[in-house]
Tab-separated table of C-alpha atoms in Angstrom:
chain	number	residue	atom	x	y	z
S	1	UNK	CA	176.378	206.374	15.544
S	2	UNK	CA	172.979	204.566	14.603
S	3	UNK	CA	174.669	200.756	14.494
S	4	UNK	CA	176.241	201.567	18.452
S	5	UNK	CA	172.880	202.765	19.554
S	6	UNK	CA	171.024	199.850	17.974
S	7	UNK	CA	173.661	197.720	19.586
S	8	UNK	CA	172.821	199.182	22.831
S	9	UNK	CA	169.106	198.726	22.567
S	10	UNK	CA	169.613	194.909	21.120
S	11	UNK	CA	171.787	194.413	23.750
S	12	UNK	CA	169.080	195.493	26.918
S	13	UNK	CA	166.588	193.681	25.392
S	14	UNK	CA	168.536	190.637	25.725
S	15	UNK	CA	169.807	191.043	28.767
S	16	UNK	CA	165.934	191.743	29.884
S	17	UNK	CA	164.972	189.131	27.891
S	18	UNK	CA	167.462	186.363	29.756
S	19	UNK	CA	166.633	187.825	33.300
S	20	UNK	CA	163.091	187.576	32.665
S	21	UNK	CA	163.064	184.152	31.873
S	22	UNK	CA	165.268	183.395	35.089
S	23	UNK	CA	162.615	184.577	37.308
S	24	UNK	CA	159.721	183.476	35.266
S	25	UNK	CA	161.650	179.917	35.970
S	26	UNK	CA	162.028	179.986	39.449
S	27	UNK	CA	165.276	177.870	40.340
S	28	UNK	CA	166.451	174.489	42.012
S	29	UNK	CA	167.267	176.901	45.596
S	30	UNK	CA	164.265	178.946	45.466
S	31	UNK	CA	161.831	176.140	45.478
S	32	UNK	CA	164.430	174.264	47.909
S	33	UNK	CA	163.864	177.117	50.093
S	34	UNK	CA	160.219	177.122	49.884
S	35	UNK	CA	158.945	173.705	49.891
S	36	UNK	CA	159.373	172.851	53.107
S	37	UNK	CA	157.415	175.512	54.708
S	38	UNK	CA	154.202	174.403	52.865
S	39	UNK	CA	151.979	172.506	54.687
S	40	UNK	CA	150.529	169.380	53.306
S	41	UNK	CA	146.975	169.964	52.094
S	42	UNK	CA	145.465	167.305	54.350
S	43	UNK	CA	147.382	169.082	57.138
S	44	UNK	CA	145.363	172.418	56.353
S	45	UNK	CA	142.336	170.638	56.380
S	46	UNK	CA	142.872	168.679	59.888
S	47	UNK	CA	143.583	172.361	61.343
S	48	UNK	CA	140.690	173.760	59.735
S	49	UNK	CA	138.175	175.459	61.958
S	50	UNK	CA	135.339	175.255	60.520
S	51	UNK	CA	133.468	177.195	64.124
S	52	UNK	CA	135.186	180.340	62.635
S	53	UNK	CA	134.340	180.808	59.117
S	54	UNK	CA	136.723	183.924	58.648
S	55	UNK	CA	139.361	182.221	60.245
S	56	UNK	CA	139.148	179.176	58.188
S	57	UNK	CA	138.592	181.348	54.740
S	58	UNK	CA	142.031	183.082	55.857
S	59	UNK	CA	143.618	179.423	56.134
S	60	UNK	CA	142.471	177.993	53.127
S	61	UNK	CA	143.671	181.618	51.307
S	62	UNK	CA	146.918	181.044	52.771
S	63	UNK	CA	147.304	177.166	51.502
S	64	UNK	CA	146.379	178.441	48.378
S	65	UNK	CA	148.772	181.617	48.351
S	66	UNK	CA	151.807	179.094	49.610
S	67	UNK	CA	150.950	176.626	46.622
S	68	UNK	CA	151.110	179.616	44.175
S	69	UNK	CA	154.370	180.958	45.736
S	70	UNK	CA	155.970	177.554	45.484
S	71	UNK	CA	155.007	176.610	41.741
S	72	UNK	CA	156.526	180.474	41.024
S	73	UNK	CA	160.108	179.177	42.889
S	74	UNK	CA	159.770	176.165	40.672
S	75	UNK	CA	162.313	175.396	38.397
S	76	UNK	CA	161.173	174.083	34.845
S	77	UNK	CA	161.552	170.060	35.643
S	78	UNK	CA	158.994	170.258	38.608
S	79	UNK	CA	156.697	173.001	37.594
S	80	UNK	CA	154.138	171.552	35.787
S	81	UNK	CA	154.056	169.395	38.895
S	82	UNK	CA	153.830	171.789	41.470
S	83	UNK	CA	150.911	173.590	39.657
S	84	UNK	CA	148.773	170.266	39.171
S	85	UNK	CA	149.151	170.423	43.149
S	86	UNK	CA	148.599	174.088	43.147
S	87	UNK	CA	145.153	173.583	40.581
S	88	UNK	CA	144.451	169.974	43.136
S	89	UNK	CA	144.596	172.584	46.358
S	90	UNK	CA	142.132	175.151	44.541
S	91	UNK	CA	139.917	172.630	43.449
S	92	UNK	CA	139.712	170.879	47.075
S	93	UNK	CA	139.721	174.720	48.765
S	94	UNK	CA	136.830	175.859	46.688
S	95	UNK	CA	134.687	173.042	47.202
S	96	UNK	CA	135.548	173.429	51.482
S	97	UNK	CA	134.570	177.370	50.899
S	98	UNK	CA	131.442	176.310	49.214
S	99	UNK	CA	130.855	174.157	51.858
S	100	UNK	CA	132.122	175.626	54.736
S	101	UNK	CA	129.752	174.163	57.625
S	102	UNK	CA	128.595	171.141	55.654
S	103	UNK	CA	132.057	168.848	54.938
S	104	UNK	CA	129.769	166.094	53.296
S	105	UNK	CA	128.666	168.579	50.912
S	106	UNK	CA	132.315	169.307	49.872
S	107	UNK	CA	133.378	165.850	50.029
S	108	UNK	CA	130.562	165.199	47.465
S	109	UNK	CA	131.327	168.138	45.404
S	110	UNK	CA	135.231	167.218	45.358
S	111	UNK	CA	133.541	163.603	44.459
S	112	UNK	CA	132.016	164.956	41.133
S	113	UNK	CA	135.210	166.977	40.080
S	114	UNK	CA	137.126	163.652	40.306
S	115	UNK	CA	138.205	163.769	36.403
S	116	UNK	CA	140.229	167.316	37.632
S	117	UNK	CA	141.978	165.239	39.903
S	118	UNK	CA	143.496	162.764	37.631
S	119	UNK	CA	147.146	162.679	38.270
S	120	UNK	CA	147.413	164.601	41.254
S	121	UNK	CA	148.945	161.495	43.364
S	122	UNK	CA	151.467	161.361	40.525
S	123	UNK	CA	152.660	165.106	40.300
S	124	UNK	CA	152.669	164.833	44.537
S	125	UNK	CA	155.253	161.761	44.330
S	126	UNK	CA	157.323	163.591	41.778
S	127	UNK	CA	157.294	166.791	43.857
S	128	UNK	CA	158.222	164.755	46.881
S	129	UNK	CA	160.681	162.687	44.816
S	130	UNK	CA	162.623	166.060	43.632
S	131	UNK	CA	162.732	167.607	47.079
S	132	UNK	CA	164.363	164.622	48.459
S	133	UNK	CA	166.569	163.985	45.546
S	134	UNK	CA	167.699	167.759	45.038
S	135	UNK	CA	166.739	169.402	48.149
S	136	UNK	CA	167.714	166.639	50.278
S	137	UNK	CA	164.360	167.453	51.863
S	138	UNK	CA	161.756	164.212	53.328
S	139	UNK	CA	157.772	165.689	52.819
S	140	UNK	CA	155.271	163.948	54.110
S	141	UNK	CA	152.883	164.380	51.463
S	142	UNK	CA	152.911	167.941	49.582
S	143	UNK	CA	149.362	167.630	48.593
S	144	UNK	CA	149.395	164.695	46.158
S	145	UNK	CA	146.817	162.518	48.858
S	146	UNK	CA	143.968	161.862	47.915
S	147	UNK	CA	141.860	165.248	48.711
S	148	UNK	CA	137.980	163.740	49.354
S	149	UNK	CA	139.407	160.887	52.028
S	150	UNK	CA	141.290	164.210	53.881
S	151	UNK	CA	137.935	164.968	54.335
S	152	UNK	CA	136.477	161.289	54.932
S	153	UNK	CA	134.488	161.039	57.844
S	154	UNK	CA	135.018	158.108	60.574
S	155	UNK	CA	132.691	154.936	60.655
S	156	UNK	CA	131.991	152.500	63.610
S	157	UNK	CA	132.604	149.047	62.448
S	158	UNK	CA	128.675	147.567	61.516
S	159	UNK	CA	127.332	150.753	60.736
């Protein structure tokens, strides 16, 4: 009786074990499903309003909620991608909320933070890359652009 009821208990802890690490892995459909619905970071920052400061906290919440949901969908070959993205979009998002009315003073701070950066252009090509190649999906940018010229202000020529 002992050797069928430690079979039983081995036997759920596998099984837990497997499905665990299917949805700790997210998967080729989920992220399929999910990636295009996420804006492009530069996108969230053109539509930012920066006249309603609860408004614009909610936005930048939400850009960094949809980054988190899509590096969970992620399966393992694009993951550590899509959260060098996700940490790219916190980085640029916390230095707009510290900034909120002064985007100078969060392009500078995004400036200084450059090192954190490193890479991001690279994980937002592969990103793109994989939803094209197994999604059969075309972004425009995912978030890989370089954040502090999203926030770049206009010059006149001679100025």
């Amino acid at each position: 009786m002992r050797a069928p009821a430690r079979l039983a208990v081995t036997g759920a802890i596998l099984v837990g074990s497997v499905l665990g690490a299917c949805t700790d892995e997210g998967s080729s459909q989920d992220f399929c499903d999910r990636v295009g619905d996420v804006p492009p970071l530069g996108q969230v920052l053109a539509q930012l309003d920066t006249s309603d400061p609860g408004g614009a906290r909610r936005q930048l919440d939400e850009a960094v909620s949809e980054f988190k949901a899509l590096e969970a969908d992620s399966p393992g070959a694009i993951r550590s991608d899509v959260a060098r993205l996700r940490e790219g979009v916190e980085l640029v998002v916390e230095a707009v909320e510290d900034n909120p009315d002064d985007l100078p003073a969060a392009r500078d701070a995004i400036t200084q933070r450059s090192d954190e950066l490193s890479g991001l252009a690279q994980a937002g090509a592969a990103v793109v890359d994989y939803a094209d190649a197994e999604c059969g999906i075309a972004l425009d940018g995912l978030g890989g652009e370089a954040p502090a010229s999203t926030l770049a202000p206009t010059t006149e020529a001679g100025g």
